[in-house]
mmCIF file of C-alpha atoms in Angstrom:
data_model
loop_
_atom_site.group_PDB
_atom_site.id
_atom_site.type_symbol
_atom_site.label_atom_id
_atom_site.label_comp_id
_atom_site.label_asym_id
_atom_site.label_seq_id
_atom_site.Cartn_x
_atom_site.Cartn_y
_atom_site.Cartn_z
ATOM 1 C CA UNK A 1 -13.404 9.106 28.515
ATOM 2 C CA UNK A 2 -13.892 10.943 25.232
ATOM 3 C CA UNK A 3 -13.322 8.794 22.169
ATOM 4 C CA UNK A 4 -13.029 10.058 18.610
ATOM 5 C CA UNK A 5 -12.379 7.919 15.555
ATOM 6 C CA UNK A 6 -11.256 9.595 12.342
ATOM 7 C CA UNK A 7 -9.828 6.508 10.667
ATOM 8 C CA UNK A 8 -10.890 5.628 7.139
ATOM 9 C CA UNK A 9 -14.159 3.741 7.059
ATOM 10 C CA UNK A 10 -14.777 0.578 5.064
ATOM 11 C CA UNK A 11 -16.039 2.511 2.021
ATOM 12 C CA UNK A 12 -12.838 4.589 2.048
ATOM 13 C CA UNK A 13 -10.763 1.419 2.183
ATOM 14 C CA UNK A 14 -12.851 -0.083 -0.646
ATOM 15 C CA UNK A 15 -12.157 2.970 -2.812
ATOM 16 C CA UNK A 16 -8.439 2.742 -2.153
ATOM 17 C CA UNK A 17 -8.381 -1.003 -2.711
ATOM 18 C CA UNK A 18 -9.972 -0.595 -6.132
ATOM 19 C CA UNK A 19 -6.820 1.235 -7.281
ATOM 20 C CA UNK A 20 -4.438 -1.637 -6.508
ATOM 21 C CA UNK A 21 -3.057 -2.888 -9.825
ATOM 22 C CA UNK A 22 -3.598 0.431 -11.565
ATOM 23 C CA UNK A 23 -0.782 2.553 -12.935
ATOM 24 C CA UNK A 24 -0.282 6.008 -11.450
ATOM 25 C CA UNK A 25 0.289 8.421 -14.303
ATOM 26 C CA UNK A 26 0.782 11.465 -12.081
ATOM 27 C CA UNK A 27 -0.483 13.371 -9.095
ATOM 28 C CA UNK A 28 -1.449 17.042 -8.784
ATOM 29 C CA UNK A 29 -0.848 19.287 -5.807
ATOM 30 C CA UNK A 30 -0.763 22.966 -4.897
ATOM 31 C CA UNK A 31 2.543 23.095 -3.051
ATOM 32 C CA UNK A 32 2.102 25.464 -0.125
ATOM 33 C CA UNK A 33 5.345 25.038 1.794
ATOM 34 C CA UNK A 34 8.808 23.512 1.382
ATOM 35 C CA UNK A 35 8.753 21.425 -1.788
ATOM 36 C CA UNK A 36 6.587 18.634 -0.425
ATOM 37 C CA UNK A 37 3.618 20.105 1.500
ATOM 38 C CA UNK A 38 0.412 20.264 -0.539
ATOM 39 C CA UNK A 39 -2.442 22.478 0.569
ATOM 40 C CA UNK A 40 -5.391 20.292 1.617
ATOM 41 C CA UNK A 41 -5.745 17.991 -1.399
ATOM 42 C CA UNK A 42 -3.655 15.758 -3.631
ATOM 43 C CA UNK A 43 -5.225 14.267 -6.760
ATOM 44 C CA UNK A 44 -3.801 10.957 -7.992
ATOM 45 C CA UNK A 45 -4.401 10.112 -11.648
ATOM 46 C CA UNK A 46 -4.379 6.443 -12.647
ATOM 47 C CA UNK A 47 -5.473 4.379 -15.625
ATOM 48 C CA UNK A 48 -8.513 3.362 -13.538
ATOM 49 C CA UNK A 49 -9.578 6.924 -12.754
ATOM 50 C CA UNK A 50 -8.592 9.586 -10.274
ATOM 51 C CA UNK A 51 -8.567 9.731 -6.509
ATOM 52 C CA UNK A 52 -8.441 12.689 -4.109
ATOM 53 C CA UNK A 53 -6.807 12.563 -0.691
ATOM 54 C CA UNK A 54 -7.756 15.544 1.449
ATOM 55 C CA UNK A 55 -6.647 16.833 4.840
ATOM 56 C CA UNK A 56 -9.172 19.277 6.301
ATOM 57 C CA UNK A 57 -9.506 20.711 9.775
ATOM 58 C CA UNK A 58 -12.253 19.404 12.053
ATOM 59 C CA UNK A 59 -13.086 20.795 15.473
ATOM 60 C CA UNK A 60 -12.608 17.930 17.911
ATOM 61 C CA UNK A 61 -12.199 17.446 21.652
ATOM 62 C CA UNK A 62 -8.472 17.195 22.253
ATOM 63 C CA UNK A 63 -8.574 16.685 25.979
ATOM 64 C CA UNK A 64 -11.954 17.192 27.622
ATOM 65 C CA UNK A 65 -15.467 17.550 26.229
ATOM 66 C CA UNK A 66 -15.675 21.333 26.388
ATOM 67 C CA UNK A 67 -12.161 21.943 25.093
ATOM 68 C CA UNK A 68 -11.775 21.614 21.356
ATOM 69 C CA UNK A 69 -9.068 22.162 18.813
ATOM 70 C CA UNK A 70 -8.874 22.171 15.038
ATOM 71 C CA UNK A 71 -7.288 18.899 13.990
ATOM 72 C CA UNK A 72 -6.442 17.693 10.493
ATOM 73 C CA UNK A 73 -8.561 14.768 9.317
ATOM 74 C CA UNK A 74 -7.731 12.746 6.193
ATOM 75 C CA UNK A 75 -10.449 11.685 3.786
ATOM 76 C CA UNK A 76 -10.576 10.150 0.320
ATOM 77 C CA UNK A 77 -12.962 10.098 -2.617
ATOM 78 C CA UNK A 78 -13.023 9.271 -6.281
ATOM 79 C CA UNK A 79 -12.372 12.346 -8.404
ATOM 80 C CA UNK A 80 -12.636 13.583 -11.953
ATOM 81 C CA UNK A 81 -9.668 13.305 -14.295
ATOM 82 C CA UNK A 82 -9.399 17.083 -14.463
ATOM 83 C CA UNK A 83 -6.325 18.837 -13.132
ATOM 84 C CA UNK A 84 -6.860 19.666 -9.460
ATOM 85 C CA UNK A 85 -7.757 23.274 -8.698
ATOM 86 C CA UNK A 86 -7.214 24.598 -5.185
ATOM 87 C CA UNK A 87 -8.807 28.042 -5.061
ATOM 88 C CA UNK A 88 -7.830 28.790 -1.486
ATOM 89 C CA UNK A 89 -4.102 29.168 -2.034
ATOM 90 C CA UNK A 90 -2.345 31.565 -4.369
ATOM 91 C CA UNK A 91 -0.225 29.110 -6.280
ATOM 92 C CA UNK A 92 -0.662 27.038 -9.396
ATOM 93 C CA UNK A 93 -1.176 23.295 -9.253
ATOM 94 C CA UNK A 94 1.914 21.272 -10.114
ATOM 95 C CA UNK A 95 1.644 17.957 -11.967
ATOM 96 C CA UNK A 96 4.165 15.366 -10.808
ATOM 97 C CA UNK A 97 4.656 12.454 -13.230
ATOM 98 C CA UNK A 98 4.955 8.953 -11.753
ATOM 99 C CA UNK A 99 4.370 6.176 -14.319
ATOM 100 C CA UNK A 100 4.395 3.261 -11.864
ATOM 101 C CA UNK A 101 2.035 0.387 -11.105
ATOM 102 C CA UNK A 102 0.536 0.103 -7.614
ATOM 103 C CA UNK A 103 1.233 -3.313 -6.111
ATOM 104 C CA UNK A 104 -0.293 -2.505 -2.712
ATOM 105 C CA UNK A 105 -1.903 0.323 -0.777
ATOM 106 C CA UNK A 106 -1.459 0.625 2.973
ATOM 107 C CA UNK A 107 -3.244 2.824 5.477
ATOM 108 C CA UNK A 108 -1.419 3.857 8.630
ATOM 109 C CA UNK A 109 -3.634 4.520 11.656
ATOM 110 C CA UNK A 110 -2.526 6.067 14.936
ATOM 111 C CA UNK A 111 -4.124 6.116 18.365
ATOM 112 C CA UNK A 112 -3.276 8.575 21.145
ATOM 113 C CA UNK A 113 -4.618 7.847 24.610
ATOM 114 C CA UNK A 114 -4.204 10.749 27.007
ATOM 115 C CA UNK A 115 -3.992 9.866 30.680
ATOM 116 C CA UNK A 116 -4.413 12.565 33.292
ATOM 117 C CA UNK A 117 -3.198 11.660 36.780
ATOM 118 C CA UNK A 118 -3.341 8.013 35.787
ATOM 119 C CA UNK A 119 -6.878 8.126 34.350
ATOM 120 C CA UNK A 120 -7.531 7.835 30.606
ATOM 121 C CA UNK A 121 -9.459 10.990 29.586
ATOM 122 C CA UNK A 122 -9.199 10.977 25.807
ATOM 123 C CA UNK A 123 -8.661 8.420 23.063
ATOM 124 C CA UNK A 124 -8.232 9.677 19.520
ATOM 125 C CA UNK A 125 -7.778 7.331 16.578
ATOM 126 C CA UNK A 126 -7.048 8.660 13.112
ATOM 127 C CA UNK A 127 -5.602 7.812 9.746
ATOM 128 C CA UNK A 128 -2.162 9.380 9.527
ATOM 129 C CA UNK A 129 -0.941 8.339 6.083
ATOM 130 C CA UNK A 130 -1.665 6.472 2.875
ATOM 131 C CA UNK A 131 1.175 4.544 1.264
ATOM 132 C CA UNK A 132 1.230 3.476 -2.386
ATOM 133 C CA UNK A 133 3.669 0.609 -2.942
ATOM 134 C CA UNK A 134 5.432 0.147 -6.276
ATOM 135 C CA UNK A 135 7.909 -2.531 -7.327
ATOM 136 C CA UNK A 136 10.817 -0.240 -6.518
ATOM 137 C CA UNK A 137 9.597 1.952 -3.670
ATOM 138 C CA UNK A 138 6.824 3.988 -2.124
ATOM 139 C CA UNK A 139 4.767 7.126 -2.607
ATOM 140 C CA UNK A 140 3.554 8.426 0.738
ATOM 141 C CA UNK A 141 0.821 10.946 1.564
ATOM 142 C CA UNK A 142 1.049 11.933 5.223
ATOM 143 C CA UNK A 143 -0.989 14.467 7.190
ATOM 144 C CA UNK A 144 1.966 15.540 9.304
ATOM 145 C CA UNK A 145 1.479 17.114 12.696
ATOM 146 C CA UNK A 146 -1.984 17.282 14.246
ATOM 147 C CA UNK A 147 -2.682 20.894 13.265
ATOM 148 C CA UNK A 148 -1.466 20.699 9.668
ATOM 149 C CA UNK A 149 -3.920 21.458 6.857
ATOM 150 C CA UNK A 150 -1.445 20.105 4.353
ATOM 151 C CA UNK A 151 -0.451 16.701 3.012
ATOM 152 C CA UNK A 152 3.269 15.942 2.933
ATOM 153 C CA UNK A 153 4.246 13.934 -0.133
ATOM 154 C CA UNK A 154 7.386 11.842 -0.294
ATOM 155 C CA UNK A 155 8.857 9.200 -2.578
ATOM 156 C CA UNK A 156 11.628 6.717 -1.959
ATOM 157 C CA UNK A 157 12.676 3.178 -1.191
ATOM 158 C CA UNK A 158 12.922 3.346 2.626
ATOM 159 C CA UNK A 159 9.403 3.638 4.020
ATOM 160 C CA UNK A 160 10.354 4.570 7.573
ATOM 161 C CA UNK A 161 12.265 7.606 6.369
ATOM 162 C CA UNK A 162 9.254 8.824 4.367
ATOM 163 C CA UNK A 163 6.723 8.887 7.218
ATOM 164 C CA UNK A 164 6.197 11.840 9.558
ATOM 165 C CA UNK A 165 7.409 11.067 13.089
ATOM 166 C CA UNK A 166 4.002 11.624 14.697
ATOM 167 C CA UNK A 167 5.023 9.692 17.807
ATOM 168 C CA UNK A 168 7.552 12.387 18.739
ATOM 169 C CA UNK A 169 4.685 14.925 18.957
ATOM 170 C CA UNK A 170 3.149 12.784 21.717
ATOM 171 C CA UNK A 171 6.069 12.103 24.016
ATOM 172 C CA UNK A 172 5.531 12.989 27.663
ATOM 173 C CA UNK A 173 6.636 16.452 28.672
ATOM 174 C CA UNK A 174 6.889 16.261 32.467
ATOM 175 C CA UNK A 175 8.184 19.804 32.892
ATOM 176 C CA UNK A 176 5.140 21.227 31.088
ATOM 177 C CA UNK A 177 2.494 18.616 31.916
ATOM 178 C CA UNK A 178 3.549 16.606 34.965
ATOM 179 C CA UNK A 179 0.135 14.889 35.263
ATOM 180 C CA UNK A 180 -0.205 13.936 31.592
ATOM 181 C CA UNK A 181 0.954 10.685 30.023
ATOM 182 C CA UNK A 182 0.441 9.801 26.370
ATOM 183 C CA UNK A 183 0.146 6.279 25.009
ATOM 184 C CA UNK A 184 0.918 6.110 21.285
ATOM 185 C CA UNK A 185 -0.023 3.180 19.063
ATOM 186 C CA UNK A 186 0.424 2.692 15.332
ATOM 187 C CA UNK A 187 -0.973 0.062 12.980
ATOM 188 C CA UNK A 188 -0.435 -0.489 9.275
ATOM 189 C CA UNK A 189 -3.281 -2.011 7.279
ATOM 190 C CA UNK A 190 -2.358 -3.556 3.938
ATOM 191 C CA UNK A 191 -5.324 -3.519 1.538
ATOM 192 C CA UNK A 192 -3.841 -6.095 -0.827
ATOM 193 C CA UNK B 30 13.949 14.993 -1.592
ATOM 194 C CA UNK B 31 12.474 16.924 -4.469
ATOM 195 C CA UNK B 32 9.300 15.629 -5.974
ATOM 196 C CA UNK B 33 9.742 16.234 -9.656
ATOM 197 C CA UNK B 34 9.390 18.878 -12.278
ATOM 198 C CA UNK B 35 6.823 21.622 -12.249
ATOM 199 C CA UNK B 36 6.246 25.186 -11.252
ATOM 200 C CA UNK B 37 5.483 24.670 -7.593
ATOM 201 C CA UNK B 38 8.847 23.870 -6.072
ATOM 202 C CA UNK B 39 9.549 25.828 -2.915
ATOM 203 C CA UNK B 40 12.873 24.341 -1.877
ATOM 204 C CA UNK B 41 14.060 26.348 1.115
ATOM 205 C CA UNK B 42 17.400 27.488 -0.318
ATOM 206 C CA UNK B 43 17.324 31.217 0.328
ATOM 207 C CA UNK B 44 16.042 33.622 2.961
ATOM 208 C CA UNK B 45 16.434 33.449 6.728
ATOM 209 C CA UNK B 46 16.207 30.414 8.958
ATOM 210 C CA UNK B 47 13.728 30.458 11.825
ATOM 211 C CA UNK B 48 16.715 30.286 14.174
ATOM 212 C CA UNK B 49 18.082 33.527 12.621
ATOM 213 C CA UNK B 50 14.919 35.295 13.772
ATOM 214 C CA UNK B 51 14.754 33.732 17.206
ATOM 215 C CA UNK B 52 16.693 36.399 19.115
ATOM 216 C CA UNK B 53 14.394 39.258 18.086
ATOM 217 C CA UNK B 54 11.320 37.071 18.450
ATOM 218 C CA UNK B 55 12.168 35.970 21.981
ATOM 219 C CA UNK B 56 12.980 39.550 22.950
ATOM 220 C CA UNK B 57 9.290 40.357 22.441
ATOM 221 C CA UNK B 58 7.795 36.915 23.121
ATOM 222 C CA UNK B 59 9.767 34.975 25.754
ATOM 223 C CA UNK B 60 10.486 31.310 25.178
ATOM 224 C CA UNK B 61 10.144 28.882 28.087
ATOM 225 C CA UNK B 62 13.074 26.610 29.005
ATOM 226 C CA UNK B 63 11.031 23.737 27.592
ATOM 227 C CA UNK B 64 10.765 25.378 24.163
ATOM 228 C CA UNK B 65 7.299 26.896 24.192
ATOM 229 C CA UNK B 66 5.933 30.406 23.775
ATOM 230 C CA UNK B 67 3.203 31.755 26.045
ATOM 231 C CA UNK B 68 1.461 29.599 28.621
ATOM 232 C CA UNK B 69 0.017 26.120 28.368
ATOM 233 C CA UNK B 70 -3.268 26.114 26.435
ATOM 234 C CA UNK B 71 -6.290 24.045 27.358
ATOM 235 C CA UNK B 72 -6.257 22.133 24.116
ATOM 236 C CA UNK B 73 -3.543 19.732 25.217
ATOM 237 C CA UNK B 74 -0.094 18.861 23.934
ATOM 238 C CA UNK B 75 1.494 21.632 21.887
ATOM 239 C CA UNK B 76 -1.292 24.179 22.314
ATOM 240 C CA UNK B 77 -0.200 27.485 23.815
ATOM 241 C CA UNK B 78 -1.870 30.759 24.731
ATOM 242 C CA UNK B 79 -0.360 34.215 24.551
ATOM 243 C CA UNK B 80 -2.745 36.411 26.527
ATOM 244 C CA UNK B 81 -2.678 40.037 25.390
ATOM 245 C CA UNK B 82 -4.963 43.077 25.194
ATOM 246 C CA UNK B 83 -4.668 43.244 21.387
ATOM 247 C CA UNK B 84 -4.563 39.655 19.999
ATOM 248 C CA UNK B 85 -4.789 40.521 16.304
ATOM 249 C CA UNK B 86 -1.896 42.980 16.462
ATOM 250 C CA UNK B 87 0.269 40.690 18.579
ATOM 251 C CA UNK B 88 -0.354 37.647 16.363
ATOM 252 C CA UNK B 89 0.627 39.721 13.347
ATOM 253 C CA UNK B 90 3.744 40.942 15.135
ATOM 254 C CA UNK B 91 4.714 37.423 16.215
ATOM 255 C CA UNK B 92 4.496 35.967 12.722
ATOM 256 C CA UNK B 93 6.303 38.992 11.257
ATOM 257 C CA UNK B 94 9.230 38.484 13.614
ATOM 258 C CA UNK B 95 9.265 34.689 13.366
ATOM 259 C CA UNK B 96 8.914 34.717 9.596
ATOM 260 C CA UNK B 97 11.147 37.630 8.674
ATOM 261 C CA UNK B 98 12.728 37.091 5.232
ATOM 262 C CA UNK B 99 11.129 33.732 4.426
ATOM 263 C CA UNK B 100 12.060 31.532 1.477
ATOM 264 C CA UNK B 101 8.461 31.628 0.339
ATOM 265 C CA UNK B 102 5.041 32.907 1.364
ATOM 266 C CA UNK B 103 1.735 31.584 0.096
ATOM 267 C CA UNK B 104 -1.479 33.464 0.805
ATOM 268 C CA UNK B 105 -4.405 31.350 1.977
ATOM 269 C CA UNK B 106 -7.544 33.076 0.794
ATOM 270 C CA UNK B 107 -9.587 34.388 3.719
ATOM 271 C CA UNK B 108 -7.470 32.525 6.287
ATOM 272 C CA UNK B 109 -3.927 33.938 6.433
ATOM 273 C CA UNK B 110 -0.683 32.737 4.953
ATOM 274 C CA UNK B 111 1.964 30.023 5.180
ATOM 275 C CA UNK B 112 5.693 30.710 5.136
ATOM 276 C CA UNK B 113 8.657 28.412 4.554
ATOM 277 C CA UNK B 114 11.934 29.352 6.212
ATOM 278 C CA UNK B 115 15.396 28.461 4.865
ATOM 279 C CA UNK B 116 15.807 25.718 7.487
ATOM 280 C CA UNK B 117 12.513 24.058 6.516
ATOM 281 C CA UNK B 118 10.512 25.456 9.452
ATOM 282 C CA UNK B 119 6.941 26.199 8.358
ATOM 283 C CA UNK B 120 4.992 29.069 9.936
ATOM 284 C CA UNK B 121 1.241 29.302 9.377
ATOM 285 C CA UNK B 122 -0.567 32.503 10.356
ATOM 286 C CA UNK B 123 -4.333 32.287 10.658
ATOM 287 C CA UNK B 124 -6.425 35.416 11.160
ATOM 288 C CA UNK B 125 -8.788 33.470 13.394
ATOM 289 C CA UNK B 126 -9.405 29.981 14.741
ATOM 290 C CA UNK B 127 -12.634 28.074 15.228
ATOM 291 C CA UNK B 128 -12.559 28.669 18.992
ATOM 292 C CA UNK B 129 -15.376 30.668 20.574
ATOM 293 C CA UNK B 130 -13.301 33.823 20.724
ATOM 294 C CA UNK B 131 -12.053 33.275 17.128
ATOM 295 C CA UNK B 132 -8.580 34.007 18.430
ATOM 296 C CA UNK B 133 -5.827 34.450 15.831
ATOM 297 C CA UNK B 134 -3.310 31.626 15.632
ATOM 298 C CA UNK B 135 0.325 31.103 14.659
ATOM 299 C CA UNK B 136 1.427 27.518 14.034
ATOM 300 C CA UNK B 137 5.108 26.639 14.206
ATOM 301 C CA UNK B 138 6.246 23.428 12.565
ATOM 302 C CA UNK B 139 9.860 23.516 13.660
ATOM 303 C CA UNK B 140 12.780 22.106 11.699
ATOM 304 C CA UNK B 141 16.376 22.664 12.723
ATOM 305 C CA UNK B 142 15.811 24.646 15.934
ATOM 306 C CA UNK B 143 16.161 22.042 18.688
ATOM 307 C CA UNK B 144 15.415 24.541 21.482
ATOM 308 C CA UNK B 145 11.929 25.273 20.145
ATOM 309 C CA UNK B 146 9.054 22.816 19.938
ATOM 310 C CA UNK B 147 6.435 22.440 17.257
ATOM 311 C CA UNK B 148 3.388 24.234 18.635
ATOM 312 C CA UNK B 149 0.128 26.016 17.890
ATOM 313 C CA UNK B 150 -0.191 29.404 19.577
ATOM 314 C CA UNK B 151 -3.549 31.100 20.221
ATOM 315 C CA UNK B 152 -3.462 34.841 20.842
ATOM 316 C CA UNK B 153 -6.138 35.261 23.490
ATOM 317 C CA UNK B 154 -7.875 38.432 24.623
ATOM 318 C CA UNK B 155 -6.809 39.553 28.075
ATOM 319 C CA UNK B 156 -9.808 40.049 30.330
ATOM 320 C CA UNK B 157 -10.153 43.586 31.610
ATOM 321 C CA UNK B 158 -10.384 43.822 35.382
#
């Protein structure tokens, strides 16, 4: 069975954790589609420094070793306090004010196990979303469907309604793939 | 939900919905009863192949029909462009993919068209016999 793991590593989690307790002044994004889909990177500005979340395409085995697809992979790094510049897309960066203190940061990881004729052939684990928790709600950065090169940003008080329904992308489709069964798992890791 | 003030808002209030364009699109590119274009791709769930003798032209035609009169279009330097339709469907056109044949790709992230599934379509060169 092919296994790939694109979840955040410990150093990524340590970076995120260091921002708990900070106040988010704003975030920057080059909005590529709708009013909530940022092209590749979102920069979060806090009173403890800035942080980039990026969704870039990686070529990974989706089913079998010799069959690959471009799949969005989330990553994070500390960033400069400068306004984000995204050269690749022909739109200006927008600055979205926030002004709220982070009380927790959660990372949401998903695992898809693909079974072909009853045999597990592929297991892919990845970080789907990062959730900033405030006293009165959430700010969510979600990588959306598997081929997206964008980050969907949403704010609100009901977390479930802010997350992309990734599980629905991995429901069985017996008319198209009668031999294929998907097992979907989700875990939420609180860094508090 | 809107995200705040700024110059980047692309709320899909005007233009055509993806469903408005579906009749002309499916006239040229048939849709399966299960909501997919083309044939099943090798990449797994949601990957499709449209096998044609002129992939670049057909990919361009597909995205032109699917994305006629969009609410917004953003050019992605050296890669293609991304369109938002009035119903919130997002169509991404890529000149080429990372696959060996560098086949062009159209990605459909469907919103509000229950008969069509979210999918990534490779336009693959037909082998000459």
